[in-house]
mmCIF file with all atom_site columns, C-alpha atoms in Angstrom:
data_model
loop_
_atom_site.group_PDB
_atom_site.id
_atom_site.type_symbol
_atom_site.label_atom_id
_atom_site.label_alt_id
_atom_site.label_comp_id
_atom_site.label_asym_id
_atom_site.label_entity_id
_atom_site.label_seq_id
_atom_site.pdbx_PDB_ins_code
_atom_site.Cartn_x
_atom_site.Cartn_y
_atom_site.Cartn_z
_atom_site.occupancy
_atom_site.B_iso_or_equiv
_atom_site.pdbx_formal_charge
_atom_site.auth_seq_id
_atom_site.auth_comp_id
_atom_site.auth_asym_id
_atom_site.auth_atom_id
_atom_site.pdbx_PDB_model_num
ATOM 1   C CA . UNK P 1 1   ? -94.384  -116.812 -59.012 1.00 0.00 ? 1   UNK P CA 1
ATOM 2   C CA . UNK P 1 2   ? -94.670  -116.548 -55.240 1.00 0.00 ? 2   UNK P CA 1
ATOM 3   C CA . UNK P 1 3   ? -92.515  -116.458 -52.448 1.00 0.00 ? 3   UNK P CA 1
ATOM 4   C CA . UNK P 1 4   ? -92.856  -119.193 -49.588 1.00 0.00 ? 4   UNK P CA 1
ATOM 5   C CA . UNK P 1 5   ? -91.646  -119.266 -46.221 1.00 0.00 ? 5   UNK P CA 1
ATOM 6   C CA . UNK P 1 6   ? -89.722  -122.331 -44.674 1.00 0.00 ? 6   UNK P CA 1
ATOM 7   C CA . UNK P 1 7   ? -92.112  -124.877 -44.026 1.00 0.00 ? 7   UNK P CA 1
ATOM 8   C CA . UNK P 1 8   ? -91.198  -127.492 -41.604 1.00 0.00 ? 8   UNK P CA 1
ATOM 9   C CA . UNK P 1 9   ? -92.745  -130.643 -42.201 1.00 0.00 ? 9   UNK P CA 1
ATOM 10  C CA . UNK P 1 10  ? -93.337  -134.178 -40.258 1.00 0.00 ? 10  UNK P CA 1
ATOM 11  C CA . UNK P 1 11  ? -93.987  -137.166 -42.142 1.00 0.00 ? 11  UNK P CA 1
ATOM 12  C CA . UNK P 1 12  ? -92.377  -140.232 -43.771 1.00 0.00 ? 12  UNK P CA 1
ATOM 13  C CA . UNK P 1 13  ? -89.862  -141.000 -47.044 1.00 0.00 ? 13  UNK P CA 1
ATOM 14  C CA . UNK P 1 14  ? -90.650  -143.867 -49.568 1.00 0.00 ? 14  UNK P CA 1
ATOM 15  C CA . UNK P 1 15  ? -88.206  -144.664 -51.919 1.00 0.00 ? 15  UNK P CA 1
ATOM 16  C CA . UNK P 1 16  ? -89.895  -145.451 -55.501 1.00 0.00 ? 16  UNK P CA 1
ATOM 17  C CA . UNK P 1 17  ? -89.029  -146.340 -59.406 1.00 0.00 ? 17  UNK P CA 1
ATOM 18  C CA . UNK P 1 18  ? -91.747  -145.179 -61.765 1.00 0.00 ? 18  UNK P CA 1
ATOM 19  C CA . UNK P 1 19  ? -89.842  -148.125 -64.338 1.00 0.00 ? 19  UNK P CA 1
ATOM 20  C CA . UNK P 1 20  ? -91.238  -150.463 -62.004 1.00 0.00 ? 20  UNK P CA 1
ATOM 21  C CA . UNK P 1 21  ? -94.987  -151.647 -62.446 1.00 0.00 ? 21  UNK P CA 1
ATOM 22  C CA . UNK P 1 22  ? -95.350  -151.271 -58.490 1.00 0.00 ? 22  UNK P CA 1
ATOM 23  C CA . UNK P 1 23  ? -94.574  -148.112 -58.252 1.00 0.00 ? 23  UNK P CA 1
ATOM 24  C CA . UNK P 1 24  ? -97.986  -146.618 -58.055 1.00 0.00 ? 24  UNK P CA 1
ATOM 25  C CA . UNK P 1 25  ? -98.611  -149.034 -55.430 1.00 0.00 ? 25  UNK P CA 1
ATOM 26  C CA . UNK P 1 26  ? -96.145  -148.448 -53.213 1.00 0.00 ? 26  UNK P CA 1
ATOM 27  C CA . UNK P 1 27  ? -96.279  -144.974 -53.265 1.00 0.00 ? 27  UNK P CA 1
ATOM 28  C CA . UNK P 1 28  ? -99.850  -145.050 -52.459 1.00 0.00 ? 28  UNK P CA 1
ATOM 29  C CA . UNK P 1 29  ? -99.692  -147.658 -49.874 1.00 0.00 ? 29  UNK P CA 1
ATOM 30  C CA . UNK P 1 30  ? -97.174  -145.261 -48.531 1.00 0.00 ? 30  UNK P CA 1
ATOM 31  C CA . UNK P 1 31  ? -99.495  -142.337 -47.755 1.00 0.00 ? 31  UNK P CA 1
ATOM 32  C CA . UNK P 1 32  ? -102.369 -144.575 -46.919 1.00 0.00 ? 32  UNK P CA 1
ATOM 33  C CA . UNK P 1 33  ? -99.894  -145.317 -43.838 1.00 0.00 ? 33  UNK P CA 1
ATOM 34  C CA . UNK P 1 34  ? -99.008  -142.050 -43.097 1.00 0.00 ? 34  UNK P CA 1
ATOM 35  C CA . UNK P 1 35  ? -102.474 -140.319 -43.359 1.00 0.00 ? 35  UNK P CA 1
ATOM 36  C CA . UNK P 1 36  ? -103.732 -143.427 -41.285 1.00 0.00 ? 36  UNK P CA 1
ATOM 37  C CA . UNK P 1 37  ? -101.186 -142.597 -38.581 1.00 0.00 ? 37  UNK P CA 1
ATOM 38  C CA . UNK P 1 38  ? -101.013 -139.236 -38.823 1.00 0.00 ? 38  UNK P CA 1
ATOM 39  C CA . UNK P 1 39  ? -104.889 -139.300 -37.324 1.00 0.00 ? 39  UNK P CA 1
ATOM 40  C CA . UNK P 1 40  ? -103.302 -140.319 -34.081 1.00 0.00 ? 40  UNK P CA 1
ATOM 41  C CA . UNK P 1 41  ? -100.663 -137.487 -33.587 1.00 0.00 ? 41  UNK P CA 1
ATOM 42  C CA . UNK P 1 42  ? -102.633 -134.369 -32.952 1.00 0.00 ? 42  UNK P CA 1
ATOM 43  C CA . UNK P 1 43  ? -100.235 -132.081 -33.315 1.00 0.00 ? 43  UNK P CA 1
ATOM 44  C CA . UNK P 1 44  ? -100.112 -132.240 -36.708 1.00 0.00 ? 44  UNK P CA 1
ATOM 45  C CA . UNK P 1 45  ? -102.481 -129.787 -38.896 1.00 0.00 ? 45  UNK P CA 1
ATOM 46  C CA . UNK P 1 46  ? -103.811 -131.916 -40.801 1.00 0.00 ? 46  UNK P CA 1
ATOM 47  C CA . UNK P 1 47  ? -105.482 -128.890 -43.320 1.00 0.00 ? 47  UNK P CA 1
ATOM 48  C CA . UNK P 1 48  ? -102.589 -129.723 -45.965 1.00 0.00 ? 48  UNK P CA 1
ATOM 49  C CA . UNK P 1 49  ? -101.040 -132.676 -47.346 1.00 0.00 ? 49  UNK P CA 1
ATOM 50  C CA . UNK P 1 50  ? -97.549  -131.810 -48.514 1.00 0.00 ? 50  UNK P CA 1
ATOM 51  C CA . UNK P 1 51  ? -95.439  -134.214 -50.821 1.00 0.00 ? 51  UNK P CA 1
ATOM 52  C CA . UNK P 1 52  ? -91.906  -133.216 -51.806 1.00 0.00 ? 52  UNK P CA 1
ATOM 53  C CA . UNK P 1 53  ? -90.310  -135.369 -54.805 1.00 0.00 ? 53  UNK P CA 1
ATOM 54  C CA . UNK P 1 54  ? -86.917  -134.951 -55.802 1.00 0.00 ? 54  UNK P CA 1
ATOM 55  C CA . UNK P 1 55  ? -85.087  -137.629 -58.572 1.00 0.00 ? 55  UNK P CA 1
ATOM 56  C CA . UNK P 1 56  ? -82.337  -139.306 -57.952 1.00 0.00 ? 56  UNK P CA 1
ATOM 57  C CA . UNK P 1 57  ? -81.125  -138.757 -61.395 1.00 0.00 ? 57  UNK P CA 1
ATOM 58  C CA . UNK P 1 58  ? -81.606  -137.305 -64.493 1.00 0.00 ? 58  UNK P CA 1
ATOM 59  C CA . UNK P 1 59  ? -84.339  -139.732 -66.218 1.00 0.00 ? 59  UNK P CA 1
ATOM 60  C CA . UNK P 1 60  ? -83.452  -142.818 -64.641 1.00 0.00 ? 60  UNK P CA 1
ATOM 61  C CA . UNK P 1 61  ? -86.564  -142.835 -62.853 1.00 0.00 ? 61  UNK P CA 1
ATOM 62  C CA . UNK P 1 62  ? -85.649  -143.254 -58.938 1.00 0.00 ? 62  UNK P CA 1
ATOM 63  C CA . UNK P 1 63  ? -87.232  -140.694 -56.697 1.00 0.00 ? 63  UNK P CA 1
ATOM 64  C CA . UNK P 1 64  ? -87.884  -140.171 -53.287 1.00 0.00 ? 64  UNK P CA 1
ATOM 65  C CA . UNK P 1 65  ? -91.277  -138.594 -52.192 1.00 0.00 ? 65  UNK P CA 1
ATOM 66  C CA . UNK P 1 66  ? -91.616  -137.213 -48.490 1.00 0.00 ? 66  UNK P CA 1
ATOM 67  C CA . UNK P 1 67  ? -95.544  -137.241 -47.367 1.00 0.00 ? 67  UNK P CA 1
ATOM 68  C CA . UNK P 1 68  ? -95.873  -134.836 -44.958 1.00 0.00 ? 68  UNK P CA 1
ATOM 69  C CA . UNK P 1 69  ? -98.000  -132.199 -42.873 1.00 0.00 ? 69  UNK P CA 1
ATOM 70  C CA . UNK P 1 70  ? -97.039  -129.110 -40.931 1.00 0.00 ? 70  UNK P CA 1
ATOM 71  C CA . UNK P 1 71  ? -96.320  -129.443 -36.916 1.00 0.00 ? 71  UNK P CA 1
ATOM 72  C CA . UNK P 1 72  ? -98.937  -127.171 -34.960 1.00 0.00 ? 72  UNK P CA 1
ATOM 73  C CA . UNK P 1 73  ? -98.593  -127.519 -30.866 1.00 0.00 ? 73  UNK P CA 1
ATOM 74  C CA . UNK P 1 74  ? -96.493  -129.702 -29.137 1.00 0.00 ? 74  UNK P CA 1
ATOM 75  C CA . UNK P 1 75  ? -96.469  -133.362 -28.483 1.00 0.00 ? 75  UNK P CA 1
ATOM 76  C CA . UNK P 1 76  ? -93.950  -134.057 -31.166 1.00 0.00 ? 76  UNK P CA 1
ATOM 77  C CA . UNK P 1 77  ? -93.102  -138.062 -30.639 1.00 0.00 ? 77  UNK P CA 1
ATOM 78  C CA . UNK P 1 78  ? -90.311  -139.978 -33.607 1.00 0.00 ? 78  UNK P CA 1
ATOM 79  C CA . UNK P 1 79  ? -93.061  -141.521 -35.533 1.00 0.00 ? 79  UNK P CA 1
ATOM 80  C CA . UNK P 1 80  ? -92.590  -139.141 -37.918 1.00 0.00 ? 80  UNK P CA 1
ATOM 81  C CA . UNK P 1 81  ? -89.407  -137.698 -40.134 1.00 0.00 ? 81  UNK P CA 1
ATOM 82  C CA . UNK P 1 82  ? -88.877  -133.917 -40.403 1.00 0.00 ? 82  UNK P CA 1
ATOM 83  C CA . UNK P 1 83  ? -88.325  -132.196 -43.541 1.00 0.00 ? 83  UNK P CA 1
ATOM 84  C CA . UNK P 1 84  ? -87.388  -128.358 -44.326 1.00 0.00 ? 84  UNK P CA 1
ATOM 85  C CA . UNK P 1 85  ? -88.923  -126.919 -47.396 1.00 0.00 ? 85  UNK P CA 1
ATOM 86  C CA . UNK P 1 86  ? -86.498  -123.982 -48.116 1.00 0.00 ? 86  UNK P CA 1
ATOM 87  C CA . UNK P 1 87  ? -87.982  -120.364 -48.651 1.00 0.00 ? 87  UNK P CA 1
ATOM 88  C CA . UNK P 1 88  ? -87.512  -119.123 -51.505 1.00 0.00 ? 88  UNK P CA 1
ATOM 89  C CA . UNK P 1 89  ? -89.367  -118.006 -55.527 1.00 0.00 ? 89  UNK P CA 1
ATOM 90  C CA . UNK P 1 90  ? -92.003  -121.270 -56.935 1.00 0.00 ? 90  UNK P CA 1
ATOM 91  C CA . UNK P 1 91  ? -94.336  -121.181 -59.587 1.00 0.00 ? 91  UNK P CA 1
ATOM 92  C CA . UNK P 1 92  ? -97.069  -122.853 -58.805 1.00 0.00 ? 92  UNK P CA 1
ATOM 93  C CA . UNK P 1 93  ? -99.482  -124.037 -61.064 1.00 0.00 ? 93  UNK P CA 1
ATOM 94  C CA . UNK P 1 94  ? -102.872 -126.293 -60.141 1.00 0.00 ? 94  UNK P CA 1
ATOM 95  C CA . UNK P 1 95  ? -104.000 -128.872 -61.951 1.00 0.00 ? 95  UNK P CA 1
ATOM 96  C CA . UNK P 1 96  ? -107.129 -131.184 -61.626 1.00 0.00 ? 96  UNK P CA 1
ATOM 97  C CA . UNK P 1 97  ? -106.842 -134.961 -60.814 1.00 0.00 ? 97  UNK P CA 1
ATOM 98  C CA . UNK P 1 98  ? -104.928 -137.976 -59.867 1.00 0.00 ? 98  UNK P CA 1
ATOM 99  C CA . UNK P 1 99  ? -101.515 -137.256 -59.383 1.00 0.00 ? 99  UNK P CA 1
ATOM 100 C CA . UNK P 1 100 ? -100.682 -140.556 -61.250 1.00 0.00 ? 100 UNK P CA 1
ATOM 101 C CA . UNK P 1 101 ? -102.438 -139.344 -64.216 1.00 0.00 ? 101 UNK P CA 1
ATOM 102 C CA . UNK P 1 102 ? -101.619 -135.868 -64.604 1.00 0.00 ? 102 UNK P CA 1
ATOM 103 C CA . UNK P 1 103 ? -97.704  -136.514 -63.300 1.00 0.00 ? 103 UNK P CA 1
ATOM 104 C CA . UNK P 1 104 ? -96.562  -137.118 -67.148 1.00 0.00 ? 104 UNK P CA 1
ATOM 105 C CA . UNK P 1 105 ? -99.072  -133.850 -68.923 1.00 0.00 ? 105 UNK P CA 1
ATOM 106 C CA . UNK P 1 106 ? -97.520  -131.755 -65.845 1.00 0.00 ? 106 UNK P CA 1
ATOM 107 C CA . UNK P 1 107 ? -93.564  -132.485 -66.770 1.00 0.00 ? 107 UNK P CA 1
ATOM 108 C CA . UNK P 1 108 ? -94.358  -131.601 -70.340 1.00 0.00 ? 108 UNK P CA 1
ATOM 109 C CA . UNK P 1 109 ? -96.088  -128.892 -69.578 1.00 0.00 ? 109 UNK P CA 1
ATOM 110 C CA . UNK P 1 110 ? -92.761  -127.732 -67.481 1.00 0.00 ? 110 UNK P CA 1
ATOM 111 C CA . UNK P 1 111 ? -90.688  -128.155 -69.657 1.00 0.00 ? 111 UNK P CA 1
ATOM 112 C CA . UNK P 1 112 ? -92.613  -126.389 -72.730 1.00 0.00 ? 112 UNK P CA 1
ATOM 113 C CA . UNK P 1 113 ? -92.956  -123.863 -69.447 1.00 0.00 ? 113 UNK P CA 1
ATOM 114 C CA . UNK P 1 114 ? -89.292  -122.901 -68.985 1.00 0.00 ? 114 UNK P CA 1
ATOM 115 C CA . UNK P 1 115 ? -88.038  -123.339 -72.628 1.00 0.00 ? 115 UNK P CA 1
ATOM 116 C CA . UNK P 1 116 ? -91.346  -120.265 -73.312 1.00 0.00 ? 116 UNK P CA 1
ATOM 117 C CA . UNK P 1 117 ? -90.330  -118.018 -70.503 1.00 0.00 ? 117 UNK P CA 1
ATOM 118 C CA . UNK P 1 118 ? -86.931  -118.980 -70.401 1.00 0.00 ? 118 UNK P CA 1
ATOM 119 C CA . UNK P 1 119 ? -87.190  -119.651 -66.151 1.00 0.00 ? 119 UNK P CA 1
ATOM 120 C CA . UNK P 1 120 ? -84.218  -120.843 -64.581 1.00 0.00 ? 120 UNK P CA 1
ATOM 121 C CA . UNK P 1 121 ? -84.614  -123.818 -62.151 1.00 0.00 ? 121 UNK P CA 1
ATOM 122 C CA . UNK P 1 122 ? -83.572  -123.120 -58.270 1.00 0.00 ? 122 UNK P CA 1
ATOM 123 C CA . UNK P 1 123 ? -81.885  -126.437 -56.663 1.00 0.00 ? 123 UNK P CA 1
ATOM 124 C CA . UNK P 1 124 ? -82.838  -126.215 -53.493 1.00 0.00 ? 124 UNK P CA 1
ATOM 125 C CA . UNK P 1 125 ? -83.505  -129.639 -52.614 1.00 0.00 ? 125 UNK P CA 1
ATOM 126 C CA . UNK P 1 126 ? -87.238  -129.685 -53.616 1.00 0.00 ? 126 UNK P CA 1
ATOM 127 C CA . UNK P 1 127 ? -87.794  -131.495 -56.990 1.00 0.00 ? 127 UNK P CA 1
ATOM 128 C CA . UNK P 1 128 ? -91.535  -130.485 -56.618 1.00 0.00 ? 128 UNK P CA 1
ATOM 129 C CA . UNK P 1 129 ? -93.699  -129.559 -53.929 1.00 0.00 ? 129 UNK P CA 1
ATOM 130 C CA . UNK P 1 130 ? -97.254  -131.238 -54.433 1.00 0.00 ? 130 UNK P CA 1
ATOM 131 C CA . UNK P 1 131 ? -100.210 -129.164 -52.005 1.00 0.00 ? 131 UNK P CA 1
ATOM 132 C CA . UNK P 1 132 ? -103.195 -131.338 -51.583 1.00 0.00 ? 132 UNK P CA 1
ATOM 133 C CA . UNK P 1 133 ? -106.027 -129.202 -49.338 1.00 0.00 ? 133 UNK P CA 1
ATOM 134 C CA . UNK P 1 134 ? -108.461 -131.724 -47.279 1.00 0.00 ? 134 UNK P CA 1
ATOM 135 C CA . UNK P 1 135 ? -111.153 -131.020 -49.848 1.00 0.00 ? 135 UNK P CA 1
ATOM 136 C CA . UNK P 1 136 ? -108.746 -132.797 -52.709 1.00 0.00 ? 136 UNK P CA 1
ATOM 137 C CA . UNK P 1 137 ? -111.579 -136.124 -52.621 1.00 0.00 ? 137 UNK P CA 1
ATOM 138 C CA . UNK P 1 138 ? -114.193 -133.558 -53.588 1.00 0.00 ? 138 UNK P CA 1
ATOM 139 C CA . UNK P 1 139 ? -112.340 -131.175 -55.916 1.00 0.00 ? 139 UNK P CA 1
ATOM 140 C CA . UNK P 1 140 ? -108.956 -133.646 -57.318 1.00 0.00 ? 140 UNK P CA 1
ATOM 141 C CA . UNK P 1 141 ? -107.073 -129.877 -57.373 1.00 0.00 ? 141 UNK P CA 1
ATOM 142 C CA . UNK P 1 142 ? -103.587 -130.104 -56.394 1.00 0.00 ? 142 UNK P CA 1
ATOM 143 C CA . UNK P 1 143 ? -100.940 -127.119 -56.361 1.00 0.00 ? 143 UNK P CA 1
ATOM 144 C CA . UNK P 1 144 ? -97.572  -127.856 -57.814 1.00 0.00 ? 144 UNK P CA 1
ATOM 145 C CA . UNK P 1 145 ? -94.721  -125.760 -56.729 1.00 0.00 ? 145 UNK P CA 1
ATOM 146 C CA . UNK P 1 146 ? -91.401  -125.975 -58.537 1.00 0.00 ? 146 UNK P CA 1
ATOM 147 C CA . UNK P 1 147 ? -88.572  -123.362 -57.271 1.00 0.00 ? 147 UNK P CA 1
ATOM 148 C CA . UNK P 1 148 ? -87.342  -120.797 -59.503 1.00 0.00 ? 148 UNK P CA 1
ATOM 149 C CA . UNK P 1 149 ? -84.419  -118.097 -59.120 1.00 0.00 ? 149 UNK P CA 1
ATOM 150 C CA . UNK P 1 150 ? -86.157  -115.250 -58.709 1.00 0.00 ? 150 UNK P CA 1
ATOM 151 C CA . UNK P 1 151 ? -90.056  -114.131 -59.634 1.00 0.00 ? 151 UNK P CA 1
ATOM 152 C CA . UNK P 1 152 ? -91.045  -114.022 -63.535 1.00 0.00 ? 152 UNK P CA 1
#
């Protein structure tokens, strides 16, 4: 487990439905846009890729994912939304690939996680935290954070 600080993002919400056969689509289209506009607002570090992903409900499929990246300097316009990651305990775990691809392995894997070590879940607002470093093209790692109470 490790212990992050508040981050405090800049970026944009897209509203999505993994039942529907778009989903992918939009969701991709979405942060095409933003990483195409982010270019243009220099104060933004643009190192890190953040997406946060919480679900609307249990199962049904609805989720919100925030694309985002960290404010550095000032020139801050309203292109962007803000959103507070909340310090606290997250295990983080990497995995290789398309987030599309591994999204289903990775909940599994949770899951089987949790029941092993018996973890408790921390709702703090943050379904997931997805870290995507500028080399992701090159290397397809991405870090997963999920909140915890507490380290492990």
């Amino acid at each position: 487990a490790v212990y992050l600080s508040e981050l405090h993002l800049r970026g944009v919400y897209t509203e999505v439905d993994t039942k529907d056969i778009q989903f992918k689509l939009v969701l991709q289209s979405a942060c095409d846009e933003f990483m195409k506009a982010s270019q243009k607002a220099d104060w933004l570090c643009k190192d890190l890729l953040y997406t946060v992903v919480n679900c609307h409900e249990k199962d049904n499929g609805e989720y919100t994912v925030f694309h985002g990246m960290k404010e550095e300097g000032k020139g801050r316009d309203n292109t962007f939304r803000t959103r507070v990651v909340p310090e606290g305990w997250y295990q983080r775990f990497i995995y290789k690939g398309d987030m599309f691809d591994i999204r289903e392995a990775f909940m599994d894997d949770l899951y089987r996680w949790i029941i092993v070590k018996e973890v408790e879940l921390h709702s703090n607002g943050v379904g997931m935290l997805n870290i995507f470093e500028k080399d992701y093209l090159e290397t397809g790692e991405v870090q997963i954070f999920v909140p915890i109470k507490g380290p492990q």
